[in-house]
Structure formats: C-alpha cells, structure tokens
mmCIF file with all atom_site columns, C-alpha atoms in Angstrom:
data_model
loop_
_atom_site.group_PDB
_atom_site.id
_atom_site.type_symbol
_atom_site.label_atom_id
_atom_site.label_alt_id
_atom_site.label_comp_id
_atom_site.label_asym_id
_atom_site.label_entity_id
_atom_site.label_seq_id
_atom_site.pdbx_PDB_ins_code
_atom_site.Cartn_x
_atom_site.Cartn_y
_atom_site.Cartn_z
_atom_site.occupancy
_atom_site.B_iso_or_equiv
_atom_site.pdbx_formal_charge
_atom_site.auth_seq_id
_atom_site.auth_comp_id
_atom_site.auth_asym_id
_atom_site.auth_atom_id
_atom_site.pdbx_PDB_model_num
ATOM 1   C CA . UNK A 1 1   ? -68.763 -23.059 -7.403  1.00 53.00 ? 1   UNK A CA 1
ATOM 2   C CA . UNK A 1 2   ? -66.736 -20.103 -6.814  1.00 56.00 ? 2   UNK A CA 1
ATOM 3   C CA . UNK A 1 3   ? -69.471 -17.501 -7.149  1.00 65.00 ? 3   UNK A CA 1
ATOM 4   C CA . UNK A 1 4   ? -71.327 -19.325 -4.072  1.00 70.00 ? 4   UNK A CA 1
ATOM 5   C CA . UNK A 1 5   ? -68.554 -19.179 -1.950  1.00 77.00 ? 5   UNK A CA 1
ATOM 6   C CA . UNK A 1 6   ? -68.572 -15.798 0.382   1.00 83.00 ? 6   UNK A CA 1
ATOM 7   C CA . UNK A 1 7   ? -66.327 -13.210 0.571   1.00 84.00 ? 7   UNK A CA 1
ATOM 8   C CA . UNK A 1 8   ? -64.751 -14.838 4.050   1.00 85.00 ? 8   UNK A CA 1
ATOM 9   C CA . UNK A 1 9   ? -64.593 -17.917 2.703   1.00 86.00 ? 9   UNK A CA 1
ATOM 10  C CA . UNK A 1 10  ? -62.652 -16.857 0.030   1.00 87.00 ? 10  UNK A CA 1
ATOM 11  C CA . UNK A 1 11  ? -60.164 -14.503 1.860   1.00 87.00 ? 11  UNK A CA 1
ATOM 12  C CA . UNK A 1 12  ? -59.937 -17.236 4.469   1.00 87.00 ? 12  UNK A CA 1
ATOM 13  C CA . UNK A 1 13  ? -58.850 -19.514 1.448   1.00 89.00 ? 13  UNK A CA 1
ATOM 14  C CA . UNK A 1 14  ? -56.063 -16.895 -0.043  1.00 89.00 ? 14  UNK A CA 1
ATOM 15  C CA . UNK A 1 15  ? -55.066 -16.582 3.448   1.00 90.00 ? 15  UNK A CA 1
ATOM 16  C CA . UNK A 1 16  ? -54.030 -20.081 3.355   1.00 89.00 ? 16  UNK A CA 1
ATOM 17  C CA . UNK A 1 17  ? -52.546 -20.439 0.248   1.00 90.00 ? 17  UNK A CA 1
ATOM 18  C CA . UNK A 1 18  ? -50.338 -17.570 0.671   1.00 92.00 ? 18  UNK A CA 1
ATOM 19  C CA . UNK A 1 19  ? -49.237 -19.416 4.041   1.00 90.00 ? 19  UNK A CA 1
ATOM 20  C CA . UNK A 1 20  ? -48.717 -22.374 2.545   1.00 89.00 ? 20  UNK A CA 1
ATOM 21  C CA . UNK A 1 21  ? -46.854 -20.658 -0.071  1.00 90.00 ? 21  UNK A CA 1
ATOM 22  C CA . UNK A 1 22  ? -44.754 -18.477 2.490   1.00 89.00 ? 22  UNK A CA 1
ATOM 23  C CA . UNK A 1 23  ? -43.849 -21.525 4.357   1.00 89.00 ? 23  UNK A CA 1
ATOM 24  C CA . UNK A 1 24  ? -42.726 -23.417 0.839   1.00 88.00 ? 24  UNK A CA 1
ATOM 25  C CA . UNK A 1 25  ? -40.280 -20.444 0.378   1.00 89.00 ? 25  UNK A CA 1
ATOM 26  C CA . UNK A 1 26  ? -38.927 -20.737 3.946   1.00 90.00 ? 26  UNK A CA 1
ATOM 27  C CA . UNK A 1 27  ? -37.989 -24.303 3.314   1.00 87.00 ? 27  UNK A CA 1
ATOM 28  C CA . UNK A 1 28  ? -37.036 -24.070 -0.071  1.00 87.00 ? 28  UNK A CA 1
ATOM 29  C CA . UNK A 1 29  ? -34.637 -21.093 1.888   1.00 86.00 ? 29  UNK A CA 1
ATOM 30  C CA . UNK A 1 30  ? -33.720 -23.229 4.358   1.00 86.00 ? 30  UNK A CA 1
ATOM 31  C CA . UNK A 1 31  ? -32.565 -25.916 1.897   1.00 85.00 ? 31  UNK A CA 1
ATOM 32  C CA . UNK A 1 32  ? -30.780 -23.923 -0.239  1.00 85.00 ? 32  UNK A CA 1
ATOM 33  C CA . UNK A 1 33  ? -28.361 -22.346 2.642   1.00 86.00 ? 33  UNK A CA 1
ATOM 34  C CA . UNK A 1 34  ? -27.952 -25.851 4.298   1.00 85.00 ? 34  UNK A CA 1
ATOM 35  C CA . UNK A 1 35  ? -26.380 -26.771 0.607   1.00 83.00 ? 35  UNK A CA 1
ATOM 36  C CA . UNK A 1 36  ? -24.480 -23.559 0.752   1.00 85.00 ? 36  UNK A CA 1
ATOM 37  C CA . UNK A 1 37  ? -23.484 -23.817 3.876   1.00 87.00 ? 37  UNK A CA 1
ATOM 38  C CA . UNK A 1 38  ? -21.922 -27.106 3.545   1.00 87.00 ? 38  UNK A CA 1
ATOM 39  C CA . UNK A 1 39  ? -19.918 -25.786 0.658   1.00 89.00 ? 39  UNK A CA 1
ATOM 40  C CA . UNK A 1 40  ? -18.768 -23.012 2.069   1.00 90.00 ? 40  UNK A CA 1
ATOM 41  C CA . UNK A 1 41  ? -17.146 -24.850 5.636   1.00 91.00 ? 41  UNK A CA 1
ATOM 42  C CA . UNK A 1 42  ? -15.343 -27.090 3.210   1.00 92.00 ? 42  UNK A CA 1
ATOM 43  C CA . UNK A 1 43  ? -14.114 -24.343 1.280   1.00 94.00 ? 43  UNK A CA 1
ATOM 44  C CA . UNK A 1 44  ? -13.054 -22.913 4.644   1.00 94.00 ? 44  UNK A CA 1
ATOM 45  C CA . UNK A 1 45  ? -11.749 -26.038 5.927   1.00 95.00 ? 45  UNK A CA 1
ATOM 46  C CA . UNK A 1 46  ? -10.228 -26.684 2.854   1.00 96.00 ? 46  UNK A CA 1
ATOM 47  C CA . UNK A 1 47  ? -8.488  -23.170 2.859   1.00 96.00 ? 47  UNK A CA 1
ATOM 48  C CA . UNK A 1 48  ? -7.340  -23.359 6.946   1.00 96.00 ? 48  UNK A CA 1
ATOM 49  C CA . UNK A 1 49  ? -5.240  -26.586 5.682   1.00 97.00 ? 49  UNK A CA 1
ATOM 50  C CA . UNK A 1 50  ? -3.790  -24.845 2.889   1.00 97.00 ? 50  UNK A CA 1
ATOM 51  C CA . UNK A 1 51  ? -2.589  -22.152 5.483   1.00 96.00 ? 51  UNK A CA 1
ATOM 52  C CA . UNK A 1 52  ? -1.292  -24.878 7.649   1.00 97.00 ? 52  UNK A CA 1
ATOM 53  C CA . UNK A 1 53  ? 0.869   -26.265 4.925   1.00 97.00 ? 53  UNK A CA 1
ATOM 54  C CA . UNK A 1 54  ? 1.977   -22.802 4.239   1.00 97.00 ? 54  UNK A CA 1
ATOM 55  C CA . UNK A 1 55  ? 3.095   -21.977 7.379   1.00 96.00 ? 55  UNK A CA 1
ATOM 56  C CA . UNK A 1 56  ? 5.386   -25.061 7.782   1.00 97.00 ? 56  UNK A CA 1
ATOM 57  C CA . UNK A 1 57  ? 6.356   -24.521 4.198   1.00 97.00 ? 57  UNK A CA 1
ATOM 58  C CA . UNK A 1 58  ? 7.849   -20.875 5.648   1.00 95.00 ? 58  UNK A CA 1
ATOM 59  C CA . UNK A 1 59  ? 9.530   -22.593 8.797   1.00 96.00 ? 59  UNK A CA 1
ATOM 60  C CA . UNK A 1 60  ? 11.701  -25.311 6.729   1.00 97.00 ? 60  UNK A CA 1
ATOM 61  C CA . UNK A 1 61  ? 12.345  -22.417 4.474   1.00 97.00 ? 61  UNK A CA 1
ATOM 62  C CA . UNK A 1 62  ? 13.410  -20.317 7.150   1.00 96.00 ? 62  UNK A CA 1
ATOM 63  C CA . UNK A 1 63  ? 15.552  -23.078 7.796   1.00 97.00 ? 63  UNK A CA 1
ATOM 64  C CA . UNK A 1 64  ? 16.975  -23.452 4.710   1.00 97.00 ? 64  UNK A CA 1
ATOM 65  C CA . UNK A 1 65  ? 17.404  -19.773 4.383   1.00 96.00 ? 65  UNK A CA 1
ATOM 66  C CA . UNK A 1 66  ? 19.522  -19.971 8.033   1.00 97.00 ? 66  UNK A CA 1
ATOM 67  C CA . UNK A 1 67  ? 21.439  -23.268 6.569   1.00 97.00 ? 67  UNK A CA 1
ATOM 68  C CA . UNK A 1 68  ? 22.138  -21.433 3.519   1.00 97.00 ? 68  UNK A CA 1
ATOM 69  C CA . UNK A 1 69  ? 23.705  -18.189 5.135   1.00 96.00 ? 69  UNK A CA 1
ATOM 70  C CA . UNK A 1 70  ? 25.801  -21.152 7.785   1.00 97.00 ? 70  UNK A CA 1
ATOM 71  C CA . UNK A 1 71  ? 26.972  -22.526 4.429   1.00 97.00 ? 71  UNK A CA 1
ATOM 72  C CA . UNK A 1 72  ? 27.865  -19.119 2.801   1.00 96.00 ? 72  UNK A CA 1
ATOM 73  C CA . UNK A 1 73  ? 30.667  -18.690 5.859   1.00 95.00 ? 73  UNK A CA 1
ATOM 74  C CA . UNK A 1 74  ? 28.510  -16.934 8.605   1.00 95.00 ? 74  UNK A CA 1
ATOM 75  C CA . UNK A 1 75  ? 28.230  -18.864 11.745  1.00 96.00 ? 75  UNK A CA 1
ATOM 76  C CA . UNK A 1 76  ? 24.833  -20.590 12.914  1.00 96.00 ? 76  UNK A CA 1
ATOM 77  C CA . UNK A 1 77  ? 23.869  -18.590 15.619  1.00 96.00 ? 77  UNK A CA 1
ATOM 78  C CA . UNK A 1 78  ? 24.625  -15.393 13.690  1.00 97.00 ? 78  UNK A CA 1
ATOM 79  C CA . UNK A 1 79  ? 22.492  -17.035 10.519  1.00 96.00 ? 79  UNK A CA 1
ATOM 80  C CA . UNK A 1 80  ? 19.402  -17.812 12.315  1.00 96.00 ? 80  UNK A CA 1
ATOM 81  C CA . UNK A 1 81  ? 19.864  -14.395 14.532  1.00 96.00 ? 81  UNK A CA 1
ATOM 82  C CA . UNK A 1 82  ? 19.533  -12.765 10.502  1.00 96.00 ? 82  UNK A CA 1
ATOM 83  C CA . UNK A 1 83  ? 16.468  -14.595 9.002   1.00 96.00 ? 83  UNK A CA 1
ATOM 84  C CA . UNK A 1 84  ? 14.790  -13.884 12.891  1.00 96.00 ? 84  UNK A CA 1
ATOM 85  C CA . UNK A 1 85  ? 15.803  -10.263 12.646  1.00 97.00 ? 85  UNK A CA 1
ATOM 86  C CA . UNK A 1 86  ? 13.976  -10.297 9.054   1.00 96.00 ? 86  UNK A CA 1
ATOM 87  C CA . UNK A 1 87  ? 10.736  -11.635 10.226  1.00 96.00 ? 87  UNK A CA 1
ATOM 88  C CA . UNK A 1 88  ? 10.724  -9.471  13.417  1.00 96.00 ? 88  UNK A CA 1
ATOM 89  C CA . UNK A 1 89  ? 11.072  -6.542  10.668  1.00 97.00 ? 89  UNK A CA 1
ATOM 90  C CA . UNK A 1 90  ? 7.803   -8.175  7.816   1.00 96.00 ? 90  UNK A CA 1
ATOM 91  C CA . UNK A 1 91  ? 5.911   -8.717  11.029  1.00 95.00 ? 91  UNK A CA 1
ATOM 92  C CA . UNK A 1 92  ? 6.646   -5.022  12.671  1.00 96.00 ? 92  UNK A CA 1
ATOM 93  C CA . UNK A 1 93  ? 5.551   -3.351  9.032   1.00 97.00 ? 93  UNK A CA 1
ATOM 94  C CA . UNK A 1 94  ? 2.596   -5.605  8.260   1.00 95.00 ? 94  UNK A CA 1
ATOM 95  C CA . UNK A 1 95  ? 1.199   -4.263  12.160  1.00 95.00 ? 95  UNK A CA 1
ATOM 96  C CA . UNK A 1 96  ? 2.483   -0.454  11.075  1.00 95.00 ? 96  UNK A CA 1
ATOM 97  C CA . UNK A 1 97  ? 0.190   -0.800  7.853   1.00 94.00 ? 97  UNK A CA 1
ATOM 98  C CA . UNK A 1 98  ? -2.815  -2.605  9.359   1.00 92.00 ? 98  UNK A CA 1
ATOM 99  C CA . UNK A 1 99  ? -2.443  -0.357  12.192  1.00 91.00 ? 99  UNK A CA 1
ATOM 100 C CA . UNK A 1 100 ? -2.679  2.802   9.987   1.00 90.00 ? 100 UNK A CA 1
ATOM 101 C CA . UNK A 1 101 ? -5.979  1.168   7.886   1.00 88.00 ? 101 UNK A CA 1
ATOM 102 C CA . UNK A 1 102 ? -7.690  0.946   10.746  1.00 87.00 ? 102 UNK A CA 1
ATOM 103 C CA . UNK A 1 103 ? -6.684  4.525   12.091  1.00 84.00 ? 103 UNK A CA 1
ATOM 104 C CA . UNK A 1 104 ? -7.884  5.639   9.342   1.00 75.00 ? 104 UNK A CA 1
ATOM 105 C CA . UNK A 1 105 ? -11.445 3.645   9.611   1.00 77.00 ? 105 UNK A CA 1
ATOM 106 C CA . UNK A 1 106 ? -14.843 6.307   10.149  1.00 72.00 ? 106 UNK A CA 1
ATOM 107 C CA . UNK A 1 107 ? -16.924 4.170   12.123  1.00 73.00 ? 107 UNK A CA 1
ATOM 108 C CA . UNK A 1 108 ? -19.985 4.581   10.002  1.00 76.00 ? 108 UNK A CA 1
ATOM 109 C CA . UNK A 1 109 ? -20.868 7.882   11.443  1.00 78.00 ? 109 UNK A CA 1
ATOM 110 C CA . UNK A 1 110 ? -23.242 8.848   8.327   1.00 77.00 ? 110 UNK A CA 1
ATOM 111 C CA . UNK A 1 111 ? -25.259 5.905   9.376   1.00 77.00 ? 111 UNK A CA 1
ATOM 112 C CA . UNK A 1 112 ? -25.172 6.584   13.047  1.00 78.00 ? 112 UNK A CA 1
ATOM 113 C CA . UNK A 1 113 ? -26.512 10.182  12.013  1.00 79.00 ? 113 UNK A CA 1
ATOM 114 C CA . UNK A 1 114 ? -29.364 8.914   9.951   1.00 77.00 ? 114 UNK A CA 1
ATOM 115 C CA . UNK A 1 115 ? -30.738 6.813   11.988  1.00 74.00 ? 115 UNK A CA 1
ATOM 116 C CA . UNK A 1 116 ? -30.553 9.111   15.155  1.00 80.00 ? 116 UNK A CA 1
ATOM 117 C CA . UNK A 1 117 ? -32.201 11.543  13.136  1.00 80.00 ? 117 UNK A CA 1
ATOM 118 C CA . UNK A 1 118 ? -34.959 8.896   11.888  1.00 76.00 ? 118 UNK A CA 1
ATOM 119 C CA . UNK A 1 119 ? -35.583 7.469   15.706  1.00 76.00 ? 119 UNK A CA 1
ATOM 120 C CA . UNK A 1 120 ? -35.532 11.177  16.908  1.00 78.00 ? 120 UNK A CA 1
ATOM 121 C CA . UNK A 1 121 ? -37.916 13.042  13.907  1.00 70.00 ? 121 UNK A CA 1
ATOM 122 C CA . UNK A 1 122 ? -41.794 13.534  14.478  1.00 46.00 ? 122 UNK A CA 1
ATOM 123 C CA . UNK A 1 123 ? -44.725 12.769  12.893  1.00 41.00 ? 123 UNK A CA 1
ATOM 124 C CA . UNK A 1 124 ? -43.952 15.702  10.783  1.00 45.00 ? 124 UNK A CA 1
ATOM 125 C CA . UNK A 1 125 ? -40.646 14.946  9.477   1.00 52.00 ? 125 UNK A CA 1
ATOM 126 C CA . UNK A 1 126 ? -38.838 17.563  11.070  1.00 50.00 ? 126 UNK A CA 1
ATOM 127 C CA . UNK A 1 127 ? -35.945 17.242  13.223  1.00 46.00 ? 127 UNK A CA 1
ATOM 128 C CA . UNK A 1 128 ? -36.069 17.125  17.233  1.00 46.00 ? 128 UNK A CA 1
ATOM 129 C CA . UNK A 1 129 ? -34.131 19.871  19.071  1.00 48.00 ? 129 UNK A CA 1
ATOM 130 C CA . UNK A 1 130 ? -31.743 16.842  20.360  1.00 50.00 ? 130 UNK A CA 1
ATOM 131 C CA . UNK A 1 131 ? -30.895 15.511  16.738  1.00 47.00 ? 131 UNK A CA 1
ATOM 132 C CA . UNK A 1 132 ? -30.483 18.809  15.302  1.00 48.00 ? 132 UNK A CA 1
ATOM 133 C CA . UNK A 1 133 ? -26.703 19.386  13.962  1.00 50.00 ? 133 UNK A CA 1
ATOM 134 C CA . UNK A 1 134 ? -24.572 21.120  16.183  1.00 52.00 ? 134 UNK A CA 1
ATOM 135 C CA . UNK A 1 135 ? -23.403 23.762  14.290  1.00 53.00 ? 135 UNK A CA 1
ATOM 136 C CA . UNK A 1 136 ? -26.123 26.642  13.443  1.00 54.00 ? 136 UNK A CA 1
ATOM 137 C CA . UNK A 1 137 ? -27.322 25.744  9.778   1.00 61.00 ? 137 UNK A CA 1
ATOM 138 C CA . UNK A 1 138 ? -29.924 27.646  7.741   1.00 62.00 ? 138 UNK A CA 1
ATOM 139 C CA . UNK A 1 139 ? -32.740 24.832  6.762   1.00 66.00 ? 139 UNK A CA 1
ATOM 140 C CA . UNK A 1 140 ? -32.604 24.304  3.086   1.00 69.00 ? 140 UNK A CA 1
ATOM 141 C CA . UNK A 1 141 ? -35.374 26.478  1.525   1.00 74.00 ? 141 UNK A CA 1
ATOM 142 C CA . UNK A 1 142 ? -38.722 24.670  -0.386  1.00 72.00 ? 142 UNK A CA 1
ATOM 143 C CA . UNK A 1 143 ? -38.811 24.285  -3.968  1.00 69.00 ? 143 UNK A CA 1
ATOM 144 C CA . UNK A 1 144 ? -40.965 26.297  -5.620  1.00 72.00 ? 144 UNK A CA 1
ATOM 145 C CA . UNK A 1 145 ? -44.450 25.600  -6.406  1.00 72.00 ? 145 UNK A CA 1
ATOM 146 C CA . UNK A 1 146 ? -45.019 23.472  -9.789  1.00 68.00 ? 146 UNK A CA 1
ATOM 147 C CA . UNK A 1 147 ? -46.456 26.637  -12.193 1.00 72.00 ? 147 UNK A CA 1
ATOM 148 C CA . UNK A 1 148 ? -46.600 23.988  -15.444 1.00 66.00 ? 148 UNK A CA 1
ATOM 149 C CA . UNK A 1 149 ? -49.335 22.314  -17.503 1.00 66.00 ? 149 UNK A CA 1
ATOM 150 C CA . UNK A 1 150 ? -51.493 19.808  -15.091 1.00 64.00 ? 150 UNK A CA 1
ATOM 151 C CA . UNK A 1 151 ? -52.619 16.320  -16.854 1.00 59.00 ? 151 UNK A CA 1
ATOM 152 C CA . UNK A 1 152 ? -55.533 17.046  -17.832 1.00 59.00 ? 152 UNK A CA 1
ATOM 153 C CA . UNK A 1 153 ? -54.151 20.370  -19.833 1.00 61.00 ? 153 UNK A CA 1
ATOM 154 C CA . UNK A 1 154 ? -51.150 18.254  -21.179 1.00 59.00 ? 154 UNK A CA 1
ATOM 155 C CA . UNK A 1 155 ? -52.412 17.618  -24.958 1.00 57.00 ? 155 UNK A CA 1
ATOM 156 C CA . UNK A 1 156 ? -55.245 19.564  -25.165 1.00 58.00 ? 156 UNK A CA 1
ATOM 157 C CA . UNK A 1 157 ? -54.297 21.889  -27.516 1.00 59.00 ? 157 UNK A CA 1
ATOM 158 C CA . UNK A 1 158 ? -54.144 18.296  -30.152 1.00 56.00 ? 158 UNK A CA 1
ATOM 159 C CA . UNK A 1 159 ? -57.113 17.848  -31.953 1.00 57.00 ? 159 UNK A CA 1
ATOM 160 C CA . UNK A 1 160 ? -59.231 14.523  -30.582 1.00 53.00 ? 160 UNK A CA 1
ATOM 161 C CA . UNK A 1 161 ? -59.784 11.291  -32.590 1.00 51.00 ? 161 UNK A CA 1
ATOM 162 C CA . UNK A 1 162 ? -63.180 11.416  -32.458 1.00 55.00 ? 162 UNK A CA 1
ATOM 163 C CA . UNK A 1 163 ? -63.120 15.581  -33.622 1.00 53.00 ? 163 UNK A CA 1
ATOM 164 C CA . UNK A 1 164 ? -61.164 14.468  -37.048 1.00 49.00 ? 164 UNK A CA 1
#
C-alpha cells in the first residue's frame, strides 16, 4: 500500500521513474535524428549531383556558346578567348560582392559583450572595473519606489460577499 511505503522509498521510486523516463526521451531523440539524419544526407547527396550535372551542363554550353560565335564569322581562338573573358568577369563580381558581405559582417560583438560582462559581474550584479565600458557613462538611475495600492488594499473599498 502506498501509505506504508516511507518517504525514501517513495522518492527513491520517482527517482527512478523519472530516469527511466529521461532515458526513454534520449532514445526516442536519438531515433528521431538517426531518421532525420538519413534524410537529410540524401537530400544533400541528392543536391551535390544536381550541382554536378549543372556544372557540365555550363561547360558544353560554354562550348556551344564558343561554337556559336566560330559559326557567326569570328575565329576559334578569338571565340573561346570571349566566353573565357566572360566568366573571368561573373567570377571577378560574384568575389567583389561576397567579398563586400563579409566586410560588412560584425562578428557578434553584442554577444561577446554580454557574456564578458556576465563571466566578469559579482555576486551583486554590478559590473567589474575590467568589463566596465570604455567610455565614461553615467549608470542609469533606479526606478522609483512603487507608491500604489498593495494586494491586500486592491478591492477593499468593494463591499464583501459575505457583508451583502
């Protein structure tokens, strides 16, 4: 009977169902990303052949660009020397532009902040002379002190259920 049963007994109990359940949820975890998983590297595979054919999709058509300009009256080397030049030209803009986005990346330095000033802040909560900012700042003044109604004044102005 449960009311028999002592108080270690029955934390020793809860302690073991709640392990038992904790370990359920691990696998249950575990199962779940080993389905996902295998979803997700034949996606990827799946994707890395589709850029494969791609690519030698854009070499026979570079060909057939080159071909094209040989068959419009320019001469071959002077065709292929044009559809090179244009590639050379997408490739040096695509590296300008992904050059600039990541010039232009922060580097998380919010997050750096916060959690220099959480590692460095005592028991407290203020600031250690090392985290403080550099620059001279006034700390922000405390809010006032609350002047309004407390709970136990909130309503008592009503007349009680009992009273009417």
């Amino acid at each position: 009977m449960p009311e028999d049963e002592s108080l270690g007994a029955l934390v020793a109990q809860a302690s073991h169902h709640i392990s038992t359940l904790v370990r359920s949820e691990i696998e249950l975890a575990k199962a779940e990303l080993k389905f996902d998983a295998k979803r997700v590297g034949m996606a990827a595979a799946l994707f890395g052949a589709a850029a494969f054919i791609a690519h030698l999709c854009l070499i026979l058509a570079s060909f057939a660009i080159a071909y094209g300009l040989v068959a419009l009256g320019l001469s071959p080397w002077l065709a292929f020397t044009i559809v090179t030049v244009f590639y050379l030209v997408v490739a040096g803009l695509l590296s300008f532009v992904g050059y600039r986005r990541l010039k232009g990346l922060a580097g998380m330095k919010r997050t750096v902040r916060s959690l220099r000033n959480l590692a460095s802040s005592d028991e407290e909560g203020e600031l250690a002379p090392s985290a403080a900012p550099s620059r001279a700042t006034a700390p922000a003044p405390a809010p006032p002190p609350y002047t309004g109604p407390t709970a136990g004044q909130v309503g008592s102005h009503r007349e009680s259920v009992i009273d009417a």
